[in-house]
């Protein structure tokens, strides 16, 4: 649990440091001076590219935090050597969902035996392995996507998060080449990026708190 929170805070600090750098680069006449006193003026195009890159940093924080939060639940289940019947109903469904790819690739003639083997596993008393499967996580992680993940795991959902939609959209445009870094960076100020960052942090802070509460209250366990 502490590792999850520490990693989240470390990534937040990276983004804070980057936005501080953007502030410095945005000053009139900003320049870089190397050890030999050679100067390089920061161009407008360079500023645009740097501002657009901030969306990638923020999106990576979002996706990593969601996935690390779920992984911390799996780690707790593994540490406590819990079996199928010891976990809550939502997690049982996730475990079955984690077998979907295996089942869909199973030849028709072997399907019944494969399903039966999984069924036997649920009653064997052996500790569970989710194989790092994260239910509901995709390459399009916005507020609605995060709430979908929370619902699947029985985690309290976080309201609002409207800024995550734009972060996801700009990240996808950059990742797939729909728009250039200059195109994205020219339409946003450092002040606006700061506001976006602040709102995303607020959303993720609550998600992290909800994960920690979920673990502390042992909500992952079945109500026996």
CSV table of C-alpha atoms in Angstrom, one decimal:
chain,number,residue,atom,x,y,z
A,1,UNK,CA,0.0,0.0,0.0
A,2,UNK,CA,2.8,2.4,0.9
A,3,UNK,CA,4.6,1.5,-2.3
A,4,UNK,CA,1.5,2.4,-4.3
A,5,UNK,CA,1.1,5.8,-2.6
A,6,UNK,CA,4.8,6.6,-2.8
A,7,UNK,CA,5.0,5.8,-6.5
A,8,UNK,CA,1.9,8.0,-7.1
A,9,UNK,CA,3.5,10.9,-5.2
A,10,UNK,CA,6.8,10.5,-7.1
A,11,UNK,CA,5.0,10.8,-10.4
A,12,UNK,CA,3.1,13.8,-9.3
A,13,UNK,CA,6.4,15.5,-8.3
A,14,UNK,CA,7.7,14.8,-11.8
A,15,UNK,CA,4.8,16.6,-13.3
A,16,UNK,CA,5.1,19.6,-10.9
A,17,UNK,CA,8.8,19.8,-11.8
A,18,UNK,CA,8.0,19.7,-15.5
A,19,UNK,CA,5.4,22.5,-15.2
A,20,UNK,CA,7.9,24.6,-13.3
A,21,UNK,CA,10.3,24.1,-16.2
A,22,UNK,CA,7.6,25.2,-18.6
A,23,UNK,CA,7.1,28.4,-16.6
A,24,UNK,CA,10.8,29.2,-16.8
A,25,UNK,CA,10.9,28.4,-20.6
A,26,UNK,CA,7.9,30.7,-21.2
A,27,UNK,CA,9.7,33.8,-19.8
A,28,UNK,CA,10.5,36.5,-22.4
A,29,UNK,CA,14.1,35.9,-23.6
A,30,UNK,CA,14.4,32.5,-21.9
A,31,UNK,CA,17.7,30.9,-22.9
A,32,UNK,CA,19.8,27.9,-22.0
A,33,UNK,CA,23.5,28.5,-21.1
A,34,UNK,CA,25.8,25.5,-21.1
A,35,UNK,CA,29.0,25.0,-19.1
A,36,UNK,CA,31.0,26.9,-21.7
A,37,UNK,CA,28.7,29.9,-21.6
A,38,UNK,CA,27.2,29.1,-25.0
A,39,UNK,CA,23.6,30.4,-25.2
A,40,UNK,CA,20.6,28.9,-26.9
A,41,UNK,CA,17.4,30.8,-27.1
A,42,UNK,CA,14.2,28.9,-26.5
A,43,UNK,CA,12.0,29.2,-29.6
A,44,UNK,CA,8.2,29.5,-29.7
A,45,UNK,CA,8.1,26.1,-31.5
A,46,UNK,CA,10.1,24.4,-28.7
A,47,UNK,CA,7.7,25.9,-26.1
A,48,UNK,CA,4.8,24.5,-28.0
A,49,UNK,CA,6.3,21.0,-28.2
A,50,UNK,CA,7.1,21.1,-24.5
A,51,UNK,CA,3.6,22.2,-23.5
A,52,UNK,CA,2.0,19.4,-25.6
A,53,UNK,CA,4.3,16.8,-24.0
A,54,UNK,CA,2.7,17.7,-20.6
A,55,UNK,CA,-0.4,15.9,-21.7
A,56,UNK,CA,1.6,12.7,-22.2
A,57,UNK,CA,3.0,13.0,-18.7
A,58,UNK,CA,-0.4,13.6,-17.1
A,59,UNK,CA,-2.0,10.8,-19.0
A,60,UNK,CA,0.7,8.4,-18.1
A,61,UNK,CA,0.1,9.3,-14.4
A,62,UNK,CA,-3.6,8.6,-14.8
A,63,UNK,CA,-3.2,5.2,-16.4
A,64,UNK,CA,-0.3,4.1,-14.2
A,65,UNK,CA,-2.1,5.2,-11.0
A,66,UNK,CA,-5.3,3.2,-11.9
A,67,UNK,CA,-3.3,0.1,-12.8
A,68,UNK,CA,-1.0,0.3,-9.8
A,69,UNK,CA,-4.1,0.7,-7.5
A,70,UNK,CA,-5.6,-2.5,-8.8
A,71,UNK,CA,-2.3,-4.3,-8.7
A,72,UNK,CA,-2.0,-3.3,-5.0
A,73,UNK,CA,-5.3,-5.2,-4.4
A,74,UNK,CA,-3.9,-8.3,-6.2
A,75,UNK,CA,-0.7,-8.0,-4.1
A,76,UNK,CA,-2.7,-8.0,-0.9
A,77,UNK,CA,-4.7,-11.0,-2.0
A,78,UNK,CA,-1.5,-12.8,-2.9
A,79,UNK,CA,0.2,-11.8,0.4
A,80,UNK,CA,-2.7,-13.2,2.4
A,81,UNK,CA,-2.9,-16.3,0.2
A,82,UNK,CA,-6.6,-15.9,-0.3
A,83,UNK,CA,-8.5,-18.5,-2.4
A,84,UNK,CA,-11.5,-17.9,-4.7
A,85,UNK,CA,-14.1,-18.4,-1.9
A,86,UNK,CA,-12.4,-15.8,0.3
A,87,UNK,CA,-12.7,-12.8,-2.0
A,88,UNK,CA,-15.7,-10.6,-2.6
A,89,UNK,CA,-18.2,-11.3,-5.4
A,90,UNK,CA,-17.0,-8.5,-7.7
A,91,UNK,CA,-13.4,-9.9,-7.6
A,92,UNK,CA,-14.7,-13.4,-8.3
A,93,UNK,CA,-16.2,-12.0,-11.5
A,94,UNK,CA,-12.9,-10.3,-12.4
A,95,UNK,CA,-11.1,-13.6,-11.9
A,96,UNK,CA,-13.4,-15.3,-14.3
A,97,UNK,CA,-13.1,-12.4,-16.7
A,98,UNK,CA,-9.3,-12.8,-16.6
A,99,UNK,CA,-9.8,-16.3,-18.1
A,100,UNK,CA,-11.8,-15.0,-21.1
A,101,UNK,CA,-8.8,-14.8,-23.5
A,102,UNK,CA,-7.8,-18.4,-22.6
A,103,UNK,CA,-11.4,-19.7,-23.1
A,104,UNK,CA,-11.9,-17.9,-26.4
A,105,UNK,CA,-8.7,-19.4,-27.8
A,106,UNK,CA,-9.5,-22.9,-26.6
A,107,UNK,CA,-10.5,-25.4,-29.3
A,108,UNK,CA,-14.2,-26.2,-29.2
A,109,UNK,CA,-13.5,-29.8,-28.4
A,110,UNK,CA,-11.5,-28.8,-25.3
A,111,UNK,CA,-13.8,-26.0,-24.0
A,112,UNK,CA,-15.8,-28.1,-21.6
A,113,UNK,CA,-12.7,-29.6,-20.0
A,114,UNK,CA,-11.0,-26.1,-19.7
A,115,UNK,CA,-14.1,-24.6,-18.1
A,116,UNK,CA,-14.3,-27.6,-15.7
A,117,UNK,CA,-10.6,-27.2,-14.7
A,118,UNK,CA,-11.2,-23.5,-13.9
A,119,UNK,CA,-14.3,-24.5,-11.9
A,120,UNK,CA,-12.2,-27.0,-10.0
A,121,UNK,CA,-9.6,-24.3,-9.3
A,122,UNK,CA,-12.3,-22.1,-7.7
A,123,UNK,CA,-13.0,-24.9,-5.2
A,124,UNK,CA,-9.5,-26.1,-4.7
A,125,UNK,CA,-8.6,-23.8,-1.8
A,126,UNK,CA,-5.4,-22.7,-3.6
A,127,UNK,CA,-4.4,-19.0,-3.6
A,128,UNK,CA,-5.6,-17.0,-6.6
A,129,UNK,CA,-3.5,-15.5,-9.3
A,130,UNK,CA,-5.0,-12.8,-11.5
A,131,UNK,CA,-2.0,-12.9,-13.8
A,132,UNK,CA,-1.8,-9.1,-13.7
A,133,UNK,CA,-5.1,-8.8,-15.5
A,134,UNK,CA,-6.8,-5.4,-15.0
A,135,UNK,CA,-10.5,-5.5,-15.8
A,136,UNK,CA,-11.8,-2.4,-17.6
A,137,UNK,CA,-8.4,-0.8,-18.3
A,138,UNK,CA,-7.8,0.3,-21.9
A,139,UNK,CA,-5.7,2.8,-23.8
A,140,UNK,CA,-8.5,5.4,-23.3
A,141,UNK,CA,-8.5,6.1,-19.6
A,142,UNK,CA,-10.8,9.0,-18.8
A,143,UNK,CA,-13.0,9.6,-15.8
A,144,UNK,CA,-15.8,7.4,-17.1
A,145,UNK,CA,-13.2,4.6,-17.8
A,146,UNK,CA,-11.9,4.9,-14.2
A,147,UNK,CA,-15.4,4.7,-12.8
A,148,UNK,CA,-16.0,1.6,-14.8
A,149,UNK,CA,-12.9,0.0,-13.3
A,150,UNK,CA,-14.0,1.0,-9.8
A,151,UNK,CA,-17.4,-0.5,-10.3
A,152,UNK,CA,-15.9,-3.8,-11.4
A,153,UNK,CA,-13.7,-4.0,-8.3
A,154,UNK,CA,-16.2,-2.7,-5.8
A,155,UNK,CA,-14.1,0.5,-5.2
A,156,UNK,CA,-16.0,3.7,-4.4
A,157,UNK,CA,-16.1,5.9,-7.5
A,158,UNK,CA,-14.7,9.4,-7.9
A,159,UNK,CA,-17.1,12.0,-9.2
A,160,UNK,CA,-16.4,14.7,-11.8
A,161,UNK,CA,-13.0,14.4,-13.5
A,162,UNK,CA,-14.0,16.4,-16.6
A,163,UNK,CA,-10.5,17.4,-17.4
A,164,UNK,CA,-9.4,13.8,-18.0
A,165,UNK,CA,-11.5,13.7,-21.2
A,166,UNK,CA,-9.3,16.3,-22.9
A,167,UNK,CA,-6.1,14.8,-21.5
A,168,UNK,CA,-7.1,11.5,-23.0
A,169,UNK,CA,-8.1,13.0,-26.4
A,170,UNK,CA,-4.9,15.0,-26.8
A,171,UNK,CA,-2.8,12.1,-25.7
A,172,UNK,CA,-4.4,9.9,-28.4
A,173,UNK,CA,-4.0,12.5,-31.0
A,174,UNK,CA,-0.3,12.8,-30.2
A,175,UNK,CA,0.2,9.0,-29.9
A,176,UNK,CA,-1.4,8.2,-33.2
A,177,UNK,CA,-0.1,11.2,-35.1
A,178,UNK,CA,-3.5,12.9,-35.7
A,179,UNK,CA,-2.0,16.2,-34.7
A,180,UNK,CA,1.5,17.4,-34.2
A,181,UNK,CA,3.0,18.5,-30.9
A,182,UNK,CA,3.1,22.1,-32.2
A,183,UNK,CA,-0.6,21.9,-33.1
A,184,UNK,CA,-1.6,20.8,-29.6
A,185,UNK,CA,0.9,23.1,-27.7
A,186,UNK,CA,-0.1,26.3,-29.5
A,187,UNK,CA,-3.7,26.1,-28.1
A,188,UNK,CA,-2.8,25.9,-24.4
A,189,UNK,CA,-1.0,28.1,-21.9
A,190,UNK,CA,1.2,27.0,-19.0
A,191,UNK,CA,-1.4,28.5,-16.6
A,192,UNK,CA,-4.1,26.3,-18.2
A,193,UNK,CA,-1.8,23.2,-18.0
A,194,UNK,CA,-1.4,24.0,-14.3
A,195,UNK,CA,-5.2,24.1,-13.8
A,196,UNK,CA,-5.6,20.8,-15.7
A,197,UNK,CA,-2.8,19.2,-13.6
A,198,UNK,CA,-4.4,20.5,-10.4
A,199,UNK,CA,-7.8,19.1,-11.3
A,200,UNK,CA,-6.4,15.7,-12.4
A,201,UNK,CA,-4.4,15.5,-9.1
A,202,UNK,CA,-7.6,16.2,-7.1
A,203,UNK,CA,-9.4,13.4,-8.9
A,204,UNK,CA,-6.5,10.9,-8.5
A,205,UNK,CA,-5.9,11.9,-4.9
A,206,UNK,CA,-9.5,10.7,-4.1
A,207,UNK,CA,-8.9,7.5,-6.1
A,208,UNK,CA,-5.7,6.7,-4.2
A,209,UNK,CA,-7.5,7.4,-0.9
A,210,UNK,CA,-10.3,5.1,-1.9
A,211,UNK,CA,-7.9,2.3,-2.8
A,212,UNK,CA,-6.1,2.7,0.6
A,213,UNK,CA,-9.5,2.7,2.4
A,214,UNK,CA,-10.5,-0.4,0.4
A,215,UNK,CA,-7.4,-2.2,1.5
A,216,UNK,CA,-7.5,-1.0,5.1
A,217,UNK,CA,-11.1,-2.1,5.5
A,218,UNK,CA,-10.4,-5.4,3.8
A,219,UNK,CA,-13.2,-4.8,1.3
A,220,UNK,CA,-11.6,-7.3,-1.1
A,221,UNK,CA,-12.7,-10.2,1.3
A,222,UNK,CA,-15.9,-12.1,1.1
A,223,UNK,CA,-18.6,-11.4,3.7
A,224,UNK,CA,-18.5,-14.8,5.4
